[in-house]
């Protein structure tokens, strides 16, 4: 089992020997629990690097959820029916809730929500590149539900067994709601394909052509190019690798596309009997890193909207903290009065 205590052992016998010994024992207990497939709670000792990578991943996951509300938010006022509008509103509201669960999970690691949001607003923290693509028409909303939320489910289900327990617990509720998100998107596309006009069917195919490759990028770089995968898998944060999850997603989605009556924009996509998986073409990693680096179609717009929402919400935060201060003062006064009354009673 990979362990960080090797470098602290080197200092053994120095003036901080007891501390080193204690850390080594704590590290050994942590390693033992991780090796046994156990879970780490917020109050448990953990290596600083484990804490750091969890803050990185959970906060970026939360940022993805709240930025992910924006592309679809664009279509609430343009939904084709009241039913579709209410479904879309429910989905977007869910995504906001997912962001809150995940910010709350990140806060258990000793970081404040303000710090996390400041990292998002300054561009220091990432969010999923997929949300930097434009939603051009109603078919995009269906494809986001079917493919983007489908990819998110594939990537999030293993996180329900993440070794950091608060994150795993948050993911269980998120995954239940994600399956509704995927089904509503697929249902909207089925209606367009089965009852729509040729033009609407063409819209669906065009949306699939624009979203398919960015969805494959959602799973992150190839395992060999992944900065964090090896360590995250040793720590039980990542249970299945980027490439294996991507492959699972392709295999599951190709069959759904056949039922829908659309094709994927990949001439190399075909079933490989020997591998028992679908082979697929090369991902354009230049596009991926360009978009991750801030140069996608909507990066600036998305970040500007998040910063505006934060600024516009300042008065709500101020009012809430003023109210909390007043409530705390009222409680302190009531407790002081209670203590005084008890002292009078005792004195009488
Ligand atoms: N978009 C932006 N950045 C990405 C990315 C993507 N699709 N995939 C990878 N990266 C970044 C990583 O964050 C890392 O950069 P960092 O060191 O600055 O954080 C770098 O590329 C190297 O990637 P790694 O594979 O080494 O990084 P990870 O081990 O963290 O794996 C991940 C990336 C698979 C996205 C992992 O972080 C993860 O599983 N995160 C939790 C799930 C998540 O965030 N999903 C995003 C979508 S959420 C969503 O879609 C909401 C739904 O309701 C719509």
mmCIF file of C-alpha atoms in Angstrom, residues 24-343:
data_model
loop_
_atom_site.group_PDB
_atom_site.id
_atom_site.type_symbol
_atom_site.label_atom_id
_atom_site.label_comp_id
_atom_site.label_asym_id
_atom_site.label_seq_id
_atom_site.Cartn_x
_atom_site.Cartn_y
_atom_site.Cartn_z
ATOM 1 C CA UNK A 24 3.490 6.709 11.278
ATOM 2 C CA UNK A 25 1.009 4.813 13.492
ATOM 3 C CA UNK A 26 -1.864 7.001 12.286
ATOM 4 C CA UNK A 27 -0.787 6.540 8.662
ATOM 5 C CA UNK A 28 -0.594 2.776 9.146
ATOM 6 C CA UNK A 29 -4.135 2.729 10.597
ATOM 7 C CA UNK A 30 -5.389 4.871 7.670
ATOM 8 C CA UNK A 31 -3.696 2.557 5.150
ATOM 9 C CA UNK A 32 -5.164 -0.505 6.851
ATOM 10 C CA UNK A 33 -8.691 0.896 6.666
ATOM 11 C CA UNK A 34 -8.324 1.922 3.013
ATOM 12 C CA UNK A 35 -6.818 -1.463 2.125
ATOM 13 C CA UNK A 36 -9.789 -3.198 3.756
ATOM 14 C CA UNK A 37 -12.176 -1.125 1.578
ATOM 15 C CA UNK A 38 -13.244 0.885 4.636
ATOM 16 C CA UNK A 39 -14.470 4.467 4.840
ATOM 17 C CA UNK A 40 -12.891 7.604 6.315
ATOM 18 C CA UNK A 41 -15.120 10.033 8.247
ATOM 19 C CA UNK A 42 -14.454 13.765 8.601
ATOM 20 C CA UNK A 43 -13.332 13.332 12.220
ATOM 21 C CA UNK A 44 -10.776 10.597 11.302
ATOM 22 C CA UNK A 45 -7.069 11.262 10.808
ATOM 23 C CA UNK A 46 -6.132 11.451 7.130
ATOM 24 C CA UNK A 47 -2.951 12.295 5.161
ATOM 25 C CA UNK A 48 -2.906 15.958 4.099
ATOM 26 C CA UNK A 49 -2.593 14.964 0.435
ATOM 27 C CA UNK A 50 -5.736 12.794 0.736
ATOM 28 C CA UNK A 51 -7.589 15.808 2.190
ATOM 29 C CA UNK A 52 -6.210 18.093 -0.507
ATOM 30 C CA UNK A 53 -7.231 15.931 -3.454
ATOM 31 C CA UNK A 54 -10.705 15.427 -1.986
ATOM 32 C CA UNK A 55 -11.160 19.193 -1.609
ATOM 33 C CA UNK A 56 -9.983 19.576 -5.214
ATOM 34 C CA UNK A 57 -12.283 16.886 -6.660
ATOM 35 C CA UNK A 58 -15.405 17.489 -4.538
ATOM 36 C CA UNK A 59 -15.296 21.270 -4.994
ATOM 37 C CA UNK A 60 -14.825 20.972 -8.763
ATOM 38 C CA UNK A 61 -17.672 18.483 -8.824
ATOM 39 C CA UNK A 62 -19.850 21.008 -6.956
ATOM 40 C CA UNK A 63 -18.793 23.801 -9.329
ATOM 41 C CA UNK A 64 -19.771 21.543 -12.262
ATOM 42 C CA UNK A 65 -23.246 21.099 -10.807
ATOM 43 C CA UNK A 66 -23.980 24.810 -10.378
ATOM 44 C CA UNK A 67 -22.368 25.866 -13.659
ATOM 45 C CA UNK A 68 -24.239 22.947 -15.264
ATOM 46 C CA UNK A 69 -27.524 24.728 -14.410
ATOM 47 C CA UNK A 70 -26.725 27.509 -16.878
ATOM 48 C CA UNK A 71 -26.868 25.802 -20.316
ATOM 49 C CA UNK A 72 -30.343 24.359 -19.631
ATOM 50 C CA UNK A 73 -31.535 27.479 -17.768
ATOM 51 C CA UNK A 74 -31.354 29.144 -21.139
ATOM 52 C CA UNK A 75 -34.279 26.984 -22.333
ATOM 53 C CA UNK A 76 -36.750 27.220 -19.427
ATOM 54 C CA UNK A 77 -38.653 30.085 -21.086
ATOM 55 C CA UNK A 78 -38.499 28.339 -24.479
ATOM 56 C CA UNK A 79 -39.649 24.833 -23.479
ATOM 57 C CA UNK A 80 -42.230 23.519 -26.023
ATOM 58 C CA UNK A 81 -44.886 22.597 -23.430
ATOM 59 C CA UNK A 82 -45.758 23.377 -19.816
ATOM 60 C CA UNK A 83 -44.941 19.744 -18.952
ATOM 61 C CA UNK A 84 -41.434 20.026 -20.464
ATOM 62 C CA UNK A 85 -40.939 23.395 -18.727
ATOM 63 C CA UNK A 86 -41.808 21.965 -15.290
ATOM 64 C CA UNK A 87 -39.624 18.890 -15.848
ATOM 65 C CA UNK A 88 -36.694 21.113 -16.875
ATOM 66 C CA UNK A 89 -37.236 23.396 -13.870
ATOM 67 C CA UNK A 90 -37.218 20.349 -11.556
ATOM 68 C CA UNK A 91 -33.990 19.084 -13.122
ATOM 69 C CA UNK A 92 -32.205 22.426 -12.852
ATOM 70 C CA UNK A 93 -33.342 22.746 -9.240
ATOM 71 C CA UNK A 94 -31.914 19.251 -8.576
ATOM 72 C CA UNK A 95 -28.544 20.307 -10.006
ATOM 73 C CA UNK A 96 -28.456 23.261 -7.617
ATOM 74 C CA UNK A 97 -29.194 20.853 -4.758
ATOM 75 C CA UNK A 98 -26.389 18.545 -5.907
ATOM 76 C CA UNK A 99 -24.045 21.527 -5.757
ATOM 77 C CA UNK A 100 -25.146 22.250 -2.172
ATOM 78 C CA UNK A 101 -24.670 18.620 -1.014
ATOM 79 C CA UNK A 102 -21.204 18.613 -2.551
ATOM 80 C CA UNK A 103 -20.136 21.992 -1.135
ATOM 81 C CA UNK A 104 -21.338 20.720 2.254
ATOM 82 C CA UNK A 105 -19.275 17.516 1.795
ATOM 83 C CA UNK A 106 -16.212 19.616 0.859
ATOM 84 C CA UNK A 107 -16.701 21.837 3.941
ATOM 85 C CA UNK A 108 -16.334 18.752 6.197
ATOM 86 C CA UNK A 109 -12.672 18.776 5.068
ATOM 87 C CA UNK A 110 -12.058 22.139 6.726
ATOM 88 C CA UNK A 111 -12.499 24.527 3.833
ATOM 89 C CA UNK A 112 -15.132 27.289 3.621
ATOM 90 C CA UNK A 113 -17.709 27.653 0.858
ATOM 91 C CA UNK A 114 -16.520 31.231 0.313
ATOM 92 C CA UNK A 115 -12.977 29.948 -0.362
ATOM 93 C CA UNK A 116 -14.303 27.326 -2.788
ATOM 94 C CA UNK A 117 -16.474 29.814 -4.679
ATOM 95 C CA UNK A 118 -13.649 32.368 -4.765
ATOM 96 C CA UNK A 119 -11.506 29.704 -6.475
ATOM 97 C CA UNK A 120 -14.263 29.135 -9.054
ATOM 98 C CA UNK A 121 -14.844 32.850 -9.686
ATOM 99 C CA UNK A 122 -11.114 33.551 -10.083
ATOM 100 C CA UNK A 123 -10.755 30.724 -12.626
ATOM 101 C CA UNK A 124 -8.357 28.878 -10.294
ATOM 102 C CA UNK A 125 -10.762 25.946 -9.822
ATOM 103 C CA UNK A 126 -12.118 23.884 -12.698
ATOM 104 C CA UNK A 127 -15.593 22.679 -13.554
ATOM 105 C CA UNK A 128 -16.529 20.057 -16.139
ATOM 106 C CA UNK A 129 -15.555 21.215 -19.634
ATOM 107 C CA UNK A 130 -18.873 19.947 -21.021
ATOM 108 C CA UNK A 131 -20.687 23.013 -19.696
ATOM 109 C CA UNK A 132 -18.689 25.323 -21.935
ATOM 110 C CA UNK A 133 -20.587 24.181 -25.050
ATOM 111 C CA UNK A 134 -23.650 26.158 -26.263
ATOM 112 C CA UNK A 135 -27.233 24.841 -26.182
ATOM 113 C CA UNK A 136 -28.466 25.888 -29.648
ATOM 114 C CA UNK A 137 -31.971 24.373 -29.636
ATOM 115 C CA UNK A 138 -34.437 22.173 -27.739
ATOM 116 C CA UNK A 139 -32.798 18.981 -29.012
ATOM 117 C CA UNK A 140 -29.666 20.038 -27.082
ATOM 118 C CA UNK A 141 -31.683 19.982 -23.845
ATOM 119 C CA UNK A 142 -32.745 16.393 -24.561
ATOM 120 C CA UNK A 143 -29.215 15.369 -25.532
ATOM 121 C CA UNK A 144 -27.780 16.963 -22.364
ATOM 122 C CA UNK A 145 -30.190 14.858 -20.293
ATOM 123 C CA UNK A 146 -29.496 11.667 -22.260
ATOM 124 C CA UNK A 147 -25.721 11.944 -22.845
ATOM 125 C CA UNK A 148 -24.297 14.467 -20.331
ATOM 126 C CA UNK A 149 -26.327 13.196 -17.392
ATOM 127 C CA UNK A 150 -25.816 9.656 -18.671
ATOM 128 C CA UNK A 151 -22.036 10.172 -18.566
ATOM 129 C CA UNK A 152 -22.359 11.832 -15.150
ATOM 130 C CA UNK A 153 -24.253 8.801 -13.805
ATOM 131 C CA UNK A 154 -21.587 6.436 -15.172
ATOM 132 C CA UNK A 155 -18.900 8.493 -13.440
ATOM 133 C CA UNK A 156 -20.851 9.148 -10.229
ATOM 134 C CA UNK A 157 -22.188 5.668 -9.347
ATOM 135 C CA UNK A 158 -18.696 4.363 -8.364
ATOM 136 C CA UNK A 159 -18.298 7.518 -6.220
ATOM 137 C CA UNK A 160 -21.103 6.153 -3.999
ATOM 138 C CA UNK A 161 -18.338 3.792 -2.772
ATOM 139 C CA UNK A 162 -15.676 6.498 -2.477
ATOM 140 C CA UNK A 163 -13.502 5.957 0.616
ATOM 141 C CA UNK A 164 -14.390 9.429 1.933
ATOM 142 C CA UNK A 165 -17.766 8.730 3.560
ATOM 143 C CA UNK A 166 -19.376 12.231 3.393
ATOM 144 C CA UNK A 167 -18.717 12.297 -0.377
ATOM 145 C CA UNK A 168 -20.065 8.757 -0.851
ATOM 146 C CA UNK A 169 -23.239 9.624 1.087
ATOM 147 C CA UNK A 170 -23.805 12.793 -0.957
ATOM 148 C CA UNK A 171 -23.443 10.775 -4.155
ATOM 149 C CA UNK A 172 -26.153 8.246 -3.244
ATOM 150 C CA UNK A 173 -28.875 10.908 -3.349
ATOM 151 C CA UNK A 174 -27.320 12.617 -6.388
ATOM 152 C CA UNK A 175 -27.329 9.393 -8.398
ATOM 153 C CA UNK A 176 -31.002 8.690 -7.649
ATOM 154 C CA UNK A 177 -31.943 12.103 -9.065
ATOM 155 C CA UNK A 178 -29.535 11.804 -12.031
ATOM 156 C CA UNK A 179 -31.394 8.770 -13.358
ATOM 157 C CA UNK A 180 -34.547 10.944 -13.634
ATOM 158 C CA UNK A 181 -32.434 13.559 -15.467
ATOM 159 C CA UNK A 182 -31.235 11.053 -18.025
ATOM 160 C CA UNK A 183 -34.701 9.521 -18.571
ATOM 161 C CA UNK A 184 -36.406 12.878 -19.097
ATOM 162 C CA UNK A 185 -33.822 13.823 -21.732
ATOM 163 C CA UNK A 186 -34.132 10.514 -23.574
ATOM 164 C CA UNK A 187 -37.953 10.760 -23.424
ATOM 165 C CA UNK A 188 -37.896 14.258 -24.950
ATOM 166 C CA UNK A 189 -35.713 12.967 -27.803
ATOM 167 C CA UNK A 190 -37.940 9.911 -28.371
ATOM 168 C CA UNK A 191 -40.942 12.242 -28.804
ATOM 169 C CA UNK A 192 -39.022 14.311 -31.358
ATOM 170 C CA UNK A 193 -37.808 11.234 -33.239
ATOM 171 C CA UNK A 194 -41.127 9.347 -33.199
ATOM 172 C CA UNK A 195 -43.654 12.188 -33.491
ATOM 173 C CA UNK A 196 -41.538 15.040 -34.835
ATOM 174 C CA UNK A 197 -40.992 16.367 -38.323
ATOM 175 C CA UNK A 198 -37.981 15.530 -40.466
ATOM 176 C CA UNK A 199 -36.528 18.888 -39.449
ATOM 177 C CA UNK A 200 -36.878 17.991 -35.765
ATOM 178 C CA UNK A 201 -35.299 14.592 -36.347
ATOM 179 C CA UNK A 202 -32.417 16.370 -38.075
ATOM 180 C CA UNK A 203 -32.115 18.691 -35.043
ATOM 181 C CA UNK A 204 -31.691 15.681 -32.757
ATOM 182 C CA UNK A 205 -29.017 14.139 -34.980
ATOM 183 C CA UNK A 206 -27.197 17.489 -35.207
ATOM 184 C CA UNK A 207 -27.245 17.812 -31.391
ATOM 185 C CA UNK A 208 -25.845 14.272 -31.000
ATOM 186 C CA UNK A 209 -23.105 15.153 -33.495
ATOM 187 C CA UNK A 210 -22.113 18.231 -31.421
ATOM 188 C CA UNK A 211 -22.309 16.670 -27.940
ATOM 189 C CA UNK A 212 -20.980 13.130 -28.410
ATOM 190 C CA UNK A 213 -17.223 13.803 -28.315
ATOM 191 C CA UNK A 214 -17.358 16.450 -25.505
ATOM 192 C CA UNK A 215 -19.302 13.862 -23.464
ATOM 193 C CA UNK A 216 -16.493 11.309 -23.901
ATOM 194 C CA UNK A 217 -14.104 13.998 -22.627
ATOM 195 C CA UNK A 218 -16.153 14.259 -19.384
ATOM 196 C CA UNK A 219 -14.393 11.128 -18.106
ATOM 197 C CA UNK A 220 -11.038 12.924 -18.097
ATOM 198 C CA UNK A 221 -7.734 12.217 -19.867
ATOM 199 C CA UNK A 222 -6.647 8.694 -20.783
ATOM 200 C CA UNK A 223 -5.451 6.781 -17.736
ATOM 201 C CA UNK A 224 -1.834 7.080 -18.895
ATOM 202 C CA UNK A 225 -2.177 10.890 -19.026
ATOM 203 C CA UNK A 226 -4.189 11.279 -15.824
ATOM 204 C CA UNK A 227 -2.399 13.259 -13.104
ATOM 205 C CA UNK A 228 -4.453 11.966 -10.200
ATOM 206 C CA UNK A 229 -5.896 8.564 -11.177
ATOM 207 C CA UNK A 230 -3.149 6.309 -9.824
ATOM 208 C CA UNK A 231 -3.130 7.932 -6.380
ATOM 209 C CA UNK A 232 -6.910 8.372 -6.262
ATOM 210 C CA UNK A 233 -7.376 4.683 -7.033
ATOM 211 C CA UNK A 234 -4.869 3.692 -4.330
ATOM 212 C CA UNK A 235 -6.872 5.791 -1.860
ATOM 213 C CA UNK A 236 -10.213 4.341 -2.973
ATOM 214 C CA UNK A 237 -11.449 7.766 -4.129
ATOM 215 C CA UNK A 238 -11.620 6.635 -7.741
ATOM 216 C CA UNK A 239 -12.905 3.043 -7.934
ATOM 217 C CA UNK A 240 -12.902 2.659 -11.757
ATOM 218 C CA UNK A 241 -10.441 4.342 -14.128
ATOM 219 C CA UNK A 242 -11.278 7.154 -16.584
ATOM 220 C CA UNK A 243 -10.890 4.878 -19.620
ATOM 221 C CA UNK A 244 -12.892 1.978 -18.173
ATOM 222 C CA UNK A 245 -15.801 4.288 -17.284
ATOM 223 C CA UNK A 246 -15.645 5.889 -20.734
ATOM 224 C CA UNK A 247 -15.795 2.444 -22.334
ATOM 225 C CA UNK A 248 -18.801 1.457 -20.187
ATOM 226 C CA UNK A 249 -20.552 4.667 -21.252
ATOM 227 C CA UNK A 250 -19.898 4.046 -24.971
ATOM 228 C CA UNK A 251 -21.100 0.435 -24.758
ATOM 229 C CA UNK A 252 -24.312 1.438 -22.936
ATOM 230 C CA UNK A 253 -25.091 4.467 -25.117
ATOM 231 C CA UNK A 254 -24.637 2.909 -28.556
ATOM 232 C CA UNK A 255 -27.594 0.598 -27.959
ATOM 233 C CA UNK A 256 -29.758 3.505 -26.718
ATOM 234 C CA UNK A 257 -28.854 5.426 -29.886
ATOM 235 C CA UNK A 258 -30.073 2.522 -32.026
ATOM 236 C CA UNK A 259 -33.462 2.569 -30.255
ATOM 237 C CA UNK A 260 -33.618 6.340 -30.739
ATOM 238 C CA UNK A 261 -32.716 6.062 -34.399
ATOM 239 C CA UNK A 262 -29.637 8.305 -34.339
ATOM 240 C CA UNK A 263 -26.002 7.558 -35.207
ATOM 241 C CA UNK A 264 -22.830 8.618 -33.400
ATOM 242 C CA UNK A 265 -20.438 10.929 -35.276
ATOM 243 C CA UNK A 266 -17.606 8.363 -35.241
ATOM 244 C CA UNK A 267 -16.784 6.223 -38.328
ATOM 245 C CA UNK A 268 -14.503 4.064 -36.134
ATOM 246 C CA UNK A 269 -17.304 3.128 -33.722
ATOM 247 C CA UNK A 270 -17.966 -0.598 -34.089
ATOM 248 C CA UNK A 271 -18.476 -3.720 -31.936
ATOM 249 C CA UNK A 272 -15.282 -5.668 -31.335
ATOM 250 C CA UNK A 273 -16.260 -9.297 -30.744
ATOM 251 C CA UNK A 274 -12.855 -10.178 -29.374
ATOM 252 C CA UNK A 275 -12.813 -7.293 -26.854
ATOM 253 C CA UNK A 276 -16.569 -7.614 -26.171
ATOM 254 C CA UNK A 277 -16.627 -3.814 -26.280
ATOM 255 C CA UNK A 278 -17.164 -1.097 -28.893
ATOM 256 C CA UNK A 279 -14.011 0.297 -30.487
ATOM 257 C CA UNK A 280 -14.227 4.042 -31.032
ATOM 258 C CA UNK A 281 -12.163 6.789 -32.630
ATOM 259 C CA UNK A 282 -9.551 9.127 -31.232
ATOM 260 C CA UNK A 283 -10.642 11.923 -28.874
ATOM 261 C CA UNK A 284 -9.400 15.418 -29.804
ATOM 262 C CA UNK A 285 -7.401 16.148 -26.634
ATOM 263 C CA UNK A 286 -6.259 19.490 -28.062
ATOM 264 C CA UNK A 287 -9.919 20.565 -28.021
ATOM 265 C CA UNK A 288 -10.302 19.159 -24.494
ATOM 266 C CA UNK A 289 -7.327 21.082 -23.044
ATOM 267 C CA UNK A 290 -8.264 24.227 -25.004
ATOM 268 C CA UNK A 291 -11.749 24.183 -23.439
ATOM 269 C CA UNK A 292 -10.418 23.194 -19.978
ATOM 270 C CA UNK A 293 -7.921 26.046 -20.352
ATOM 271 C CA UNK A 294 -10.757 28.576 -20.708
ATOM 272 C CA UNK A 295 -10.985 28.918 -24.483
ATOM 273 C CA UNK A 296 -14.256 27.105 -25.144
ATOM 274 C CA UNK A 297 -17.335 28.711 -26.764
ATOM 275 C CA UNK A 298 -19.009 29.629 -23.469
ATOM 276 C CA UNK A 299 -16.300 29.688 -20.764
ATOM 277 C CA UNK A 300 -16.304 33.461 -20.297
ATOM 278 C CA UNK A 301 -20.111 33.699 -20.379
ATOM 279 C CA UNK A 302 -20.570 30.872 -17.843
ATOM 280 C CA UNK A 303 -18.024 32.298 -15.380
ATOM 281 C CA UNK A 304 -19.390 35.848 -15.768
ATOM 282 C CA UNK A 305 -22.899 34.535 -14.954
ATOM 283 C CA UNK A 306 -21.636 32.761 -11.828
ATOM 284 C CA UNK A 307 -19.765 35.874 -10.642
ATOM 285 C CA UNK A 308 -22.856 38.038 -11.334
ATOM 286 C CA UNK A 309 -25.074 35.603 -9.388
ATOM 287 C CA UNK A 310 -22.613 35.794 -6.471
ATOM 288 C CA UNK A 311 -22.495 39.608 -6.540
ATOM 289 C CA UNK A 312 -26.281 39.943 -6.927
ATOM 290 C CA UNK A 313 -26.738 37.573 -3.981
ATOM 291 C CA UNK A 314 -24.523 39.604 -1.608
ATOM 292 C CA UNK A 315 -27.539 41.297 0.021
ATOM 293 C CA UNK A 316 -29.136 37.897 0.734
ATOM 294 C CA UNK A 317 -25.938 36.686 2.434
ATOM 295 C CA UNK A 318 -25.692 39.938 4.437
ATOM 296 C CA UNK A 319 -29.354 39.718 5.476
ATOM 297 C CA UNK A 320 -28.992 36.068 6.483
ATOM 298 C CA UNK A 321 -25.895 36.733 8.599
ATOM 299 C CA UNK A 322 -27.499 39.845 10.195
ATOM 300 C CA UNK A 323 -30.541 37.729 11.055
ATOM 301 C CA UNK A 324 -28.300 34.954 12.472
ATOM 302 C CA UNK A 325 -26.420 37.511 14.624
ATOM 303 C CA UNK A 326 -29.731 38.923 15.919
ATOM 304 C CA UNK A 327 -31.031 35.415 16.673
ATOM 305 C CA UNK A 328 -27.804 34.536 18.526
ATOM 306 C CA UNK A 329 -28.053 37.760 20.578
ATOM 307 C CA UNK A 330 -31.732 37.035 21.412
ATOM 308 C CA UNK A 331 -30.792 33.495 22.494
ATOM 309 C CA UNK A 332 -27.907 34.785 24.656
ATOM 310 C CA UNK A 333 -30.267 37.327 26.324
ATOM 311 C CA UNK A 334 -32.886 34.643 26.974
ATOM 312 C CA UNK A 335 -30.270 32.296 28.467
ATOM 313 C CA UNK A 336 -28.901 35.129 30.694
ATOM 314 C CA UNK A 337 -32.434 35.933 31.882
ATOM 315 C CA UNK A 338 -33.021 32.210 32.542
ATOM 316 C CA UNK A 339 -29.817 31.961 34.599
ATOM 317 C CA UNK A 340 -30.769 35.103 36.561
ATOM 318 C CA UNK A 341 -34.240 33.702 37.328
ATOM 319 C CA UNK A 342 -32.701 30.426 38.518
ATOM 320 C CA UNK A 343 -30.234 32.312 40.767
#
